[in-house]
PDB file of C-alpha atoms and ligand atoms in Angstrom:
ATOM      1  CA  MET A 289     -17.128  17.687 -10.248  1.00 48.00           C
ATOM      2  CA  SER A 290     -15.878  19.889  -7.581  1.00 51.00           C
ATOM      3  CA  LYS A 291     -16.455  23.125  -6.339  1.00 77.00           C
ATOM      4  CA  PHE A 292     -15.507  25.277  -3.368  1.00 96.00           C
ATOM      5  CA  SER A 293     -17.543  28.296  -2.098  1.00 97.00           C
ATOM      6  CA  GLY A 294     -19.555  29.484   0.891  1.00 98.00           C
ATOM      7  CA  SER A 295     -22.278  31.907   1.974  1.00 97.00           C
ATOM      8  CA  GLY A 296     -23.519  33.845   5.209  1.00 98.00           C
ATOM      9  CA  PRO A 297     -22.229  37.145   6.712  1.00 98.00           C
ATOM     10  CA  GLY A 298     -18.966  37.909   5.713  1.00 97.00           C
ATOM     11  CA  GLU A 299     -16.477  37.038   2.974  1.00 97.00           C
ATOM     12  CA  GLN A 300     -15.466  33.928   1.575  1.00 98.00           C
ATOM     13  CA  THR A 301     -12.089  33.006   0.775  1.00 98.00           C
ATOM     14  CA  ASN A 302     -11.917  31.394  -2.601  1.00 97.00           C
ATOM     15  CA  ASP A 303     -11.856  27.627  -1.296  1.00 97.00           C
ATOM     16  CA  GLY A 304     -15.538  28.815   0.612  1.00 97.00           C
ATOM     17  CA  CYS A 305     -14.437  29.346   3.916  1.00 98.00           C
ATOM     18  CA  SER A 306     -16.048  32.345   5.932  1.00 98.00           C
ATOM     19  CA  VAL A 307     -13.569  34.645   7.512  1.00 98.00           C
ATOM     20  CA  GLU A 308     -16.573  35.757  10.158  1.00 98.00           C
ATOM     21  CA  PHE A 309     -17.112  32.031  11.030  1.00 98.00           C
ATOM     22  CA  TYR A 310     -13.171  31.457  11.256  1.00 97.00           C
ATOM     23  CA  ARG A 311     -12.784  34.555  13.235  1.00 97.00           C
ATOM     24  CA  ARG A 312     -15.020  34.607  15.542  1.00 96.00           C
ATOM     25  CA  LEU A 313     -14.659  30.441  16.319  1.00 96.00           C
ATOM     26  CA  PRO A 314     -12.277  29.305  19.075  1.00 95.00           C
ATOM     27  CA  TYR A 315      -9.554  26.968  19.439  1.00 96.00           C
ATOM     28  CA  LEU A 316     -11.478  24.151  19.425  1.00 95.00           C
ATOM     29  CA  GLY A 317      -7.905  20.911  19.929  1.00 96.00           C
ATOM     30  CA  GLU A 318      -7.524  20.497  16.677  1.00 97.00           C
ATOM     31  CA  LEU A 319      -3.287  20.570  17.379  1.00 98.00           C
ATOM     32  CA  ASP A 320      -3.631  18.363  20.207  1.00 98.00           C
ATOM     33  CA  GLU A 321      -2.874  15.349  18.058  1.00 98.00           C
ATOM     34  CA  ILE A 322       0.003  16.604  18.159  1.00 98.00           C
ATOM     35  CA  MET A 323       1.478  19.570  19.925  1.00 98.00           C
ATOM     36  CA  GLY A 324       3.724  17.948  22.723  1.00 97.00           C
ATOM     37  CA  LEU A 325       5.606  16.232  20.197  1.00 98.00           C
ATOM     38  CA  LEU A 326       7.110  20.058  18.012  1.00 98.00           C
ATOM     39  CA  PRO A 327      10.471  20.332  19.259  1.00 96.00           C
ATOM     40  CA  ALA A 328       9.564  23.446  21.887  1.00 97.00           C
ATOM     41  CA  HIS A 329      10.479  26.773  20.908  1.00 98.00           C
ATOM     42  CA  SER A 330      10.350  25.891  16.902  1.00 98.00           C
ATOM     43  CA  SER A 331       9.998  28.270  14.554  1.00 98.00           C
ATOM     44  CA  VAL A 332       6.809  26.827  12.925  1.00 98.00           C
ATOM     45  CA  MET A 333       4.626  27.924   9.271  1.00 98.00           C
ATOM     46  CA  GLU A 334       1.380  27.075   9.230  1.00 98.00           C
ATOM     47  CA  LEU A 335      -0.069  26.649   5.135  1.00 98.00           C
ATOM     48  CA  GLY A 336      -3.292  27.650   4.579  1.00 98.00           C
ATOM     49  CA  CYS A 337      -3.813  30.367   8.405  1.00 98.00           C
ATOM     50  CA  GLY A 338      -7.237  31.492   8.597  1.00 98.00           C
ATOM     51  CA  SER A 339      -7.529  34.071  11.080  1.00 98.00           C
ATOM     52  CA  GLY A 340      -5.002  32.038  13.203  1.00 98.00           C
ATOM     53  CA  ARG A 341      -6.602  29.869  15.268  1.00 98.00           C
ATOM     54  CA  LEU A 342      -4.550  27.380  15.740  1.00 98.00           C
ATOM     55  CA  ALA A 343      -1.232  29.884  14.554  1.00 98.00           C
ATOM     56  CA  ALA A 344      -2.508  31.762  18.029  1.00 98.00           C
ATOM     57  CA  ARG A 345      -1.835  28.817  19.925  1.00 98.00           C
ATOM     58  CA  LEU A 346       0.933  27.464  18.545  1.00 98.00           C
ATOM     59  CA  ALA A 347       3.311  30.972  18.829  1.00 98.00           C
ATOM     60  CA  ALA A 348       1.456  30.784  22.576  1.00 98.00           C
ATOM     61  CA  ALA A 349       2.839  27.708  23.412  1.00 98.00           C
ATOM     62  CA  GLY A 350       6.683  29.576  22.753  1.00 98.00           C
ATOM     63  CA  HIS A 351       7.024  28.743  18.737  1.00 98.00           C
ATOM     64  CA  ARG A 352       7.342  31.816  15.953  1.00 98.00           C
ATOM     65  CA  VAL A 353       5.029  31.534  13.758  1.00 98.00           C
ATOM     66  CA  VAL A 354       4.656  32.437   9.805  1.00 98.00           C
ATOM     67  CA  GLY A 355       1.059  31.790   9.089  1.00 98.00           C
ATOM     68  CA  VAL A 356       0.064  31.511   5.148  1.00 98.00           C
ATOM     69  CA  ASP A 357      -3.492  32.411   3.661  1.00 98.00           C
ATOM     70  CA  ASP A 358      -4.526  33.603   0.112  1.00 98.00           C
ATOM     71  CA  SER A 359      -6.900  35.588   1.532  1.00 98.00           C
ATOM     72  CA  ALA A 360      -5.897  38.697   3.340  1.00 98.00           C
ATOM     73  CA  ALA A 361      -9.100  38.941   4.791  1.00 98.00           C
ATOM     74  CA  MET A 362      -8.767  36.132   6.866  1.00 98.00           C
ATOM     75  CA  LEU A 363      -4.404  37.660   7.078  1.00 98.00           C
ATOM     76  CA  SER A 364      -5.921  40.771   8.686  1.00 98.00           C
ATOM     77  CA  HIS A 365      -6.692  38.816  12.314  1.00 98.00           C
ATOM     78  CA  LEU A 366      -4.499  36.894  12.836  1.00 98.00           C
ATOM     79  CA  PRO A 367      -3.117  38.144  16.236  1.00 98.00           C
ATOM     80  CA  PRO A 368       0.507  40.181  16.457  1.00 98.00           C
ATOM     81  CA  THR A 369       2.429  37.304  17.520  1.00 98.00           C
ATOM     82  CA  VAL A 370       1.838  35.957  14.484  1.00 98.00           C
ATOM     83  CA  SER A 371       3.452  37.026  11.190  1.00 98.00           C
ATOM     84  CA  GLY A 372       0.661  37.136   7.914  1.00 98.00           C
ATOM     85  CA  VAL A 373       1.981  36.006   4.481  1.00 98.00           C
ATOM     86  CA  HIS A 374      -0.294  36.775   2.078  1.00 98.00           C
ATOM     87  CA  ALA A 375       0.093  34.246  -0.862  1.00 98.00           C
ATOM     88  CA  SER A 376      -0.552  30.940  -2.183  1.00 98.00           C
ATOM     89  CA  ILE A 377       0.570  28.056  -0.706  1.00 98.00           C
ATOM     90  CA  GLU A 378       1.374  26.437  -4.020  1.00 98.00           C
ATOM     91  CA  ALA A 379       3.104  29.239  -5.185  1.00 97.00           C
ATOM     92  CA  ILE A 380       5.471  31.116  -2.357  1.00 98.00           C
ATOM     93  CA  ALA A 381       8.815  30.058  -1.721  1.00 98.00           C
ATOM     94  CA  LEU A 382      10.498  32.526   1.084  1.00 98.00           C
ATOM     95  CA  PRO A 383      14.030  32.797   1.885  1.00 97.00           C
ATOM     96  CA  GLN A 384      13.060  31.928   4.669  1.00 96.00           C
ATOM     97  CA  ARG A 385      13.448  27.245   6.137  1.00 97.00           C
ATOM     98  CA  PHE A 386      11.414  26.207   8.792  1.00 98.00           C
ATOM     99  CA  ASP A 387      12.106  23.522  12.241  1.00 98.00           C
ATOM    100  CA  VAL A 388       8.048  22.210  11.276  1.00 98.00           C
ATOM    101  CA  VAL A 389       5.721  22.842   9.097  1.00 98.00           C
ATOM    102  CA  LEU A 390       2.121  22.261   9.128  1.00 98.00           C
ATOM    103  CA  LEU A 391      -0.997  21.963   6.527  1.00 98.00           C
ATOM    104  CA  PRO A 392      -4.025  21.048   8.458  1.00 98.00           C
ATOM    105  CA  SER A 393      -7.564  21.279   8.078  1.00 98.00           C
ATOM    106  CA  HIS A 394      -7.542  18.382   5.416  1.00 98.00           C
ATOM    107  CA  LEU A 395      -5.932  21.083   2.913  1.00 98.00           C
ATOM    108  CA  ILE A 396      -4.357  17.563   1.599  1.00 98.00           C
ATOM    109  CA  ASN A 397      -7.640  15.947   0.381  1.00 98.00           C
ATOM    110  CA  HIS A 398      -8.286  19.075  -2.381  1.00 98.00           C
ATOM    111  CA  PRO A 399      -9.258  17.284  -5.366  1.00 97.00           C
ATOM    112  CA  ASP A 400      -6.607  18.100  -8.221  1.00 97.00           C
ATOM    113  CA  ALA A 401      -4.102  15.965  -7.610  1.00 97.00           C
ATOM    114  CA  ASP A 402      -0.781  18.549  -8.650  1.00 98.00           C
ATOM    115  CA  LEU A 403      -1.735  20.704  -6.264  1.00 98.00           C
ATOM    116  CA  ARG A 404      -1.861  18.016  -2.902  1.00 98.00           C
ATOM    117  CA  SER A 405       1.455  17.374  -4.704  1.00 98.00           C
ATOM    118  CA  ALA A 406       2.333  21.561  -4.919  1.00 98.00           C
ATOM    119  CA  PHE A 407       0.963  21.332  -1.351  1.00 98.00           C
ATOM    120  CA  VAL A 408       4.160  19.382  -0.113  1.00 98.00           C
ATOM    121  CA  ARG A 409       6.489  20.373  -2.762  1.00 98.00           C
ATOM    122  CA  CYS A 410       5.879  23.536  -0.774  1.00 98.00           C
ATOM    123  CA  ALA A 411       6.633  22.020   3.065  1.00 98.00           C
ATOM    124  CA  ALA A 412       9.827  20.353   0.953  1.00 97.00           C
ATOM    125  CA  ARG A 413      11.117  23.678   0.311  1.00 97.00           C
ATOM    126  CA  HIS A 414      10.757  25.144   3.440  1.00 98.00           C
ATOM    127  CA  LEU A 415      12.170  23.139   6.261  1.00 98.00           C
ATOM    128  CA  VAL A 416      15.539  23.464   7.964  1.00 96.00           C
ATOM    129  CA  ALA A 417      17.604  19.536   7.030  1.00 93.00           C
ATOM    130  CA  GLY A 418      15.937  17.779   9.471  1.00 92.00           C
ATOM    131  CA  GLY A 419      12.270  19.555   9.992  1.00 96.00           C
ATOM    132  CA  VAL A 420       9.200  17.977  10.363  1.00 98.00           C
ATOM    133  CA  PHE A 421       6.478  18.057   7.675  1.00 98.00           C
ATOM    134  CA  TYR A 422       2.601  17.311   9.352  1.00 98.00           C
ATOM    135  CA  LEU A 423      -0.328  16.940   7.726  1.00 98.00           C
ATOM    136  CA  LYS A 424      -3.610  16.612   8.388  1.00 98.00           C
ATOM    137  CA  ARG A 425      -5.882  14.425   6.177  1.00 98.00           C
ATOM    138  CA  HIS A 426      -9.553  13.428   6.643  1.00 98.00           C
ATOM    139  CA  ASP A 427     -10.833  10.424   7.698  1.00 98.00           C
ATOM    140  CA  PRO A 428     -11.796   8.409   4.538  1.00 98.00           C
ATOM    141  CA  SER A 429     -14.112   6.356   5.787  1.00 97.00           C
ATOM    142  CA  TRP A 430     -16.078   8.990   7.118  1.00 97.00           C
ATOM    143  CA  LEU A 431     -15.545  10.911   2.928  1.00 97.00           C
ATOM    144  CA  ARG A 432     -16.943   8.194   3.070  1.00 96.00           C
ATOM    145  CA  THR A 433     -20.328   7.048   4.693  1.00 96.00           C
ATOM    146  CA  VAL A 434     -20.970  10.636   5.198  1.00 97.00           C
ATOM    147  CA  GLN A 435     -25.279  11.872   4.218  1.00 97.00           C
ATOM    148  CA  THR A 436     -27.523  15.092   3.966  1.00 97.00           C
ATOM    149  CA  GLY A 437     -28.595  15.321   7.495  1.00 98.00           C
ATOM    150  CA  PHE A 438     -28.318  16.727  11.521  1.00 98.00           C
ATOM    151  CA  LEU A 439     -23.675  15.767  12.124  1.00 98.00           C
ATOM    152  CA  ALA A 440     -23.346  17.313  15.473  1.00 96.00           C
ATOM    153  CA  GLU A 441     -23.612  19.932  17.528  1.00 97.00           C
ATOM    154  CA  ARG A 442     -20.459  20.979  19.934  1.00 93.00           C
ATOM    155  CA  ASP A 443     -18.613  24.450  21.254  1.00 91.00           C
ATOM    156  CA  GLY A 444     -21.791  25.762  20.626  1.00 92.00           C
ATOM    157  CA  VAL A 445     -22.210  24.993  16.673  1.00 96.00           C
ATOM    158  CA  ARG A 446     -24.514  23.743  14.484  1.00 98.00           C
ATOM    159  CA  TYR A 447     -23.015  20.843  12.251  1.00 97.00           C
ATOM    160  CA  ALA A 448     -25.026  19.034   9.129  1.00 98.00           C
ATOM    161  CA  ALA A 449     -24.623  18.638   5.344  1.00 98.00           C
ATOM    162  CA  GLU A 450     -26.047  19.250   2.634  1.00 98.00           C
ATOM    163  CA  GLY A 451     -25.678  18.073  -0.193  1.00 97.00           C
ATOM    164  CA  VAL A 452     -23.999  14.966  -0.560  1.00 98.00           C
ATOM    165  CA  SER A 453     -22.932  13.341  -4.229  1.00 97.00           C
ATOM    166  CA  ARG A 454     -19.885  10.829  -4.289  1.00 97.00           C
ATOM    167  CA  GLN A 455     -17.784  10.064  -7.547  1.00 96.00           C
ATOM    168  CA  GLY A 456     -15.548   7.037  -6.692  1.00 94.00           C
ATOM    169  CA  ASN A 457     -13.464   8.805  -4.318  1.00 94.00           C
ATOM    170  CA  LEU A 458     -14.699  11.922  -4.338  1.00 97.00           C
ATOM    171  CA  LEU A 459     -16.859  13.952  -1.720  1.00 97.00           C
ATOM    172  CA  THR A 460     -19.049  16.699  -2.953  1.00 97.00           C
ATOM    173  CA  MET A 461     -21.390  18.300   0.025  1.00 98.00           C
ATOM    174  CA  THR A 462     -21.758  21.947   1.600  1.00 98.00           C
ATOM    175  CA  LEU A 463     -21.764  22.021   5.221  1.00 98.00           C
ATOM    176  CA  VAL A 464     -23.385  24.367   7.481  1.00 98.00           C
ATOM    177  CA  TYR A 465     -22.327  25.766  10.105  1.00 98.00           C
ATOM    178  CA  GLN A 466     -25.296  27.214  12.635  1.00 98.00           C
ATOM    179  CA  ALA A 467     -23.168  29.562  15.520  1.00 97.00           C
ATOM    180  CA  PHE A 468     -23.275  32.764  17.046  1.00 96.00           C
ATOM    181  CA  GLY A 469     -26.579  33.387  16.410  1.00 96.00           C
ATOM    182  CA  GLU A 470     -25.615  32.610  12.484  1.00 98.00           C
ATOM    183  CA  ARG A 471     -26.010  30.399   9.365  1.00 98.00           C
ATOM    184  CA  TRP A 472     -22.458  30.072   7.081  1.00 98.00           C
ATOM    185  CA  THR A 473     -22.047  27.555   4.482  1.00 98.00           C
ATOM    186  CA  GLN A 474     -19.106  26.159   3.106  1.00 98.00           C
ATOM    187  CA  SER A 475     -19.242  23.525  -0.269  1.00 98.00           C
ATOM    188  CA  PHE A 476     -16.813  21.641  -1.105  1.00 98.00           C
ATOM    189  CA  THR A 477     -14.808  18.901  -3.137  1.00 98.00           C
ATOM    190  CA  ALA A 478     -12.715  16.575  -0.893  1.00 98.00           C
ATOM    191  CA  GLN A 479     -10.499  13.517  -2.168  1.00 98.00           C
ATOM    192  CA  ALA A 480     -10.585  10.168   0.013  1.00 98.00           C
ATOM    193  CA  LEU A 481      -7.151   9.466   0.942  1.00 98.00           C
ATOM    194  CA  GLU A 482      -5.868   5.997   2.864  1.00 98.00           C
ATOM    195  CA  ALA A 483      -2.503   5.991   4.523  1.00 98.00           C
ATOM    196  CA  GLU A 484      -1.183   5.028   1.650  1.00 98.00           C
ATOM    197  CA  ALA A 485      -2.259   7.162  -0.925  1.00 98.00           C
ATOM    198  CA  ILE A 486      -0.429  10.069   1.252  1.00 98.00           C
ATOM    199  CA  GLU A 487       3.203   8.013   2.687  1.00 98.00           C
ATOM    200  CA  ALA A 488       2.936   7.925  -1.481  1.00 98.00           C
ATOM    201  CA  LEU A 489       2.763  11.513  -2.075  1.00 98.00           C
ATOM    202  CA  LEU A 490       5.011  12.733   0.643  1.00 98.00           C
ATOM    203  CA  ALA A 491       7.824  10.083  -0.264  1.00 97.00           C
ATOM    204  CA  GLU A 492       7.449  10.953  -4.084  1.00 96.00           C
ATOM    205  CA  GLN A 493       8.584  14.486  -3.087  1.00 95.00           C
ATOM    206  CA  GLY A 494      11.881  13.273  -0.827  1.00 95.00           C
ATOM    207  CA  PHE A 495      10.122  12.197   2.564  1.00 97.00           C
ATOM    208  CA  GLY A 496      11.166   9.272   3.866  1.00 95.00           C
ATOM    209  CA  LYS A 497       9.242   7.315   6.013  1.00 96.00           C
ATOM    210  CA  VAL A 498       5.890   8.608   7.812  1.00 98.00           C
ATOM    211  CA  GLN A 499       5.107   8.185  11.249  1.00 98.00           C
ATOM    212  CA  TRP A 500       0.615   8.471  11.740  1.00 98.00           C
ATOM    213  CA  HIS A 501       0.093   9.936  15.161  1.00 98.00           C
ATOM    214  CA  GLY A 502      -3.754  10.588  16.620  1.00 98.00           C
ATOM    215  CA  GLU A 503      -6.380   8.092  17.707  1.00 97.00           C
ATOM    216  CA  LYS A 504      -7.864   7.736  13.903  1.00 97.00           C
ATOM    217  CA  GLY A 505      -4.150   7.895  12.271  1.00 98.00           C
ATOM    218  CA  LEU A 506      -5.125  10.956  10.374  1.00 98.00           C
ATOM    219  CA  TRP A 507      -2.079  13.520  11.170  1.00 98.00           C
ATOM    220  CA  ALA A 508       0.812  12.044   9.074  1.00 98.00           C
ATOM    221  CA  GLU A 509       4.748  12.964  10.115  1.00 98.00           C
ATOM    222  CA  ALA A 510       7.833  12.913   7.884  1.00 98.00           C
ATOM    223  CA  ARG A 511      11.199  14.538   7.132  1.00 97.00           C
ATOM    224  CA  LEU A 512      12.851  14.793   4.139  1.00 94.00           C
ATOM    225  CA  ALA A 513      14.515  12.361   3.131  1.00 87.00           C
ATOM    226  CA  HIS A 514      17.792  13.667   2.468  1.00 77.00           C
ATOM    227  CA  ASP A 515      19.541  16.963   3.126  1.00 62.00           C
ATOM    228  CA  THR A 516      18.034  18.830  -0.293  1.00 54.00           C
ATOM    229  CA  SER A 517      20.279  22.615   1.498  1.00 51.00           C
ATOM    230  CA  GLN A 518      22.608  22.391  -1.671  1.00 49.00           C
ATOM    231  CA  GLU A 519      19.829  21.459  -4.274  1.00 50.00           C
ATOM    232  CA  ARG A 520      18.062  24.764  -2.778  1.00 53.00           C
ATOM    233  CA  ALA A 521      21.371  26.621  -2.972  1.00 48.00           C
ATOM    234  CA  ARG A 522      21.564  25.882  -6.678  1.00 45.00           C
ATOM    235  CA  GLY A 523      17.822  26.591  -6.868  1.00 45.00           C
ATOM    236  CA  GLY A 524      17.431  22.782  -7.409  1.00 41.00           C
ATOM    237  CA  TYR A 525      14.080  22.667  -5.259  1.00 38.00           C
ATOM    238  CA  ALA A 526      11.411  24.435  -6.053  1.00 33.00           C
TER     239      ALA A 526
HETATM  240  C1  SAM B 181     -10.691  26.096   6.316  1.00 53.72           C
HETATM  241  S1  SAM B 181     -10.042  27.115   6.852  1.00 53.72           S
HETATM  242  C2  SAM B 181      -8.740  27.116   7.911  1.00 53.72           C
HETATM  243  C3  SAM B 181      -7.584  28.078   9.047  1.00 53.72           C
HETATM  244  C4  SAM B 181      -6.957  27.912   9.810  1.00 53.72           C
HETATM  245  N1  SAM B 181      -6.758  26.755   9.480  1.00 53.72           N
HETATM  246  C5  SAM B 181      -7.921  27.242  10.770  1.00 53.72           C
HETATM  247  O1  SAM B 181      -8.480  25.766  11.651  1.00 53.72           O
HETATM  248  O2  SAM B 181      -8.936  28.599  11.435  1.00 53.72           O
HETATM  249  C6  SAM B 181      -8.867  26.799   5.638  1.00 53.72           C
HETATM  250  C7  SAM B 181      -7.630  28.422   4.834  1.00 53.72           C
HETATM  251  O3  SAM B 181      -7.124  28.104   4.143  1.00 53.72           O
HETATM  252  C8  SAM B 181      -6.638  28.896   2.603  1.00 53.72           C
HETATM  253  N2  SAM B 181      -6.557  28.288   1.759  1.00 53.72           N
HETATM  254  C9  SAM B 181      -7.073  27.339   1.292  1.00 53.72           C
HETATM  255  N3  SAM B 181      -6.121  27.163   0.223  1.00 53.72           N
HETATM  256  C10 SAM B 181      -4.824  27.737   0.545  1.00 53.72           C
HETATM  257  C11 SAM B 181      -4.343  27.850  -0.969  1.00 53.72           C
HETATM  258  N4  SAM B 181      -3.995  27.097  -2.133  1.00 53.72           N
HETATM  259  N5  SAM B 181      -3.253  28.348  -0.271  1.00 53.72           N
HETATM  260  C12 SAM B 181      -3.121  29.675   0.657  1.00 53.72           C
HETATM  261  N6  SAM B 181      -4.225  29.669   1.336  1.00 53.72           N
HETATM  262  C13 SAM B 181      -5.505  28.221   1.189  1.00 53.72           C
HETATM  263  C14 SAM B 181      -8.192  29.968   2.858  1.00 53.72           C
HETATM  264  O4  SAM B 181      -7.418  30.776   2.577  1.00 53.72           O
HETATM  265  C15 SAM B 181      -8.820  29.293   4.681  1.00 53.72           C
HETATM  266  O5  SAM B 181      -8.150  30.727   5.152  1.00 53.72           O
END
């Protein structure tokens, strides 16, 4: 059974992230594997931007960044270099189009297949013709093997797993973060997704050939297979 919840000091988002934890967490290199691929001075839409850790990095690299999140508390911490939009990814429909849409933080591993499709549709309806979509998935072998117990300690954060259970390709667990003298938890369910599953999902929503990036091939890059601007102008591409 899927569940999203969190605990610890401060507010938690709908998906169980702790605002105070993400607000204090520095950039930990999450975009390093794709940063150099983005065209210079792009307009970028980050889906699920949180407090702007990654968005701030993109802005500092010279991109114009709009961050979308359904947590007002997260958005209240965005730096002035990032424009925030308070909305759910599945419902947002901005009049602007972007050179790049980014779906980081393993949001694509949501257990609800309809929501996964809606995330990809959101990217499709916000891209300029020839724009590029990047998404990051969880390592499926990690989802299949992670066990309850200590996971790692790096960059001042201690990570542990609690309550790990599996049902088919679904993993439910609680991640425990200890940092800054505090303890936060995030409980979630994630669907393991092999490259082929993501490629099929992207193709269903009109994207062409997928290129995989990064040491473990967890970043997908895709462009719309044809120019959808005319459909969008007719209102037929929602
Ligand atoms: C794990 S946090 C990561 C935030 C940021 N990308 C980072 O790395 O610091 C995930 C964020 O996505 C947001 N989020 C998750 N699902 C969402 C949805 N369906 N619509 C809008 N925001 C969502 C959460 O509110 C949270 O702020």
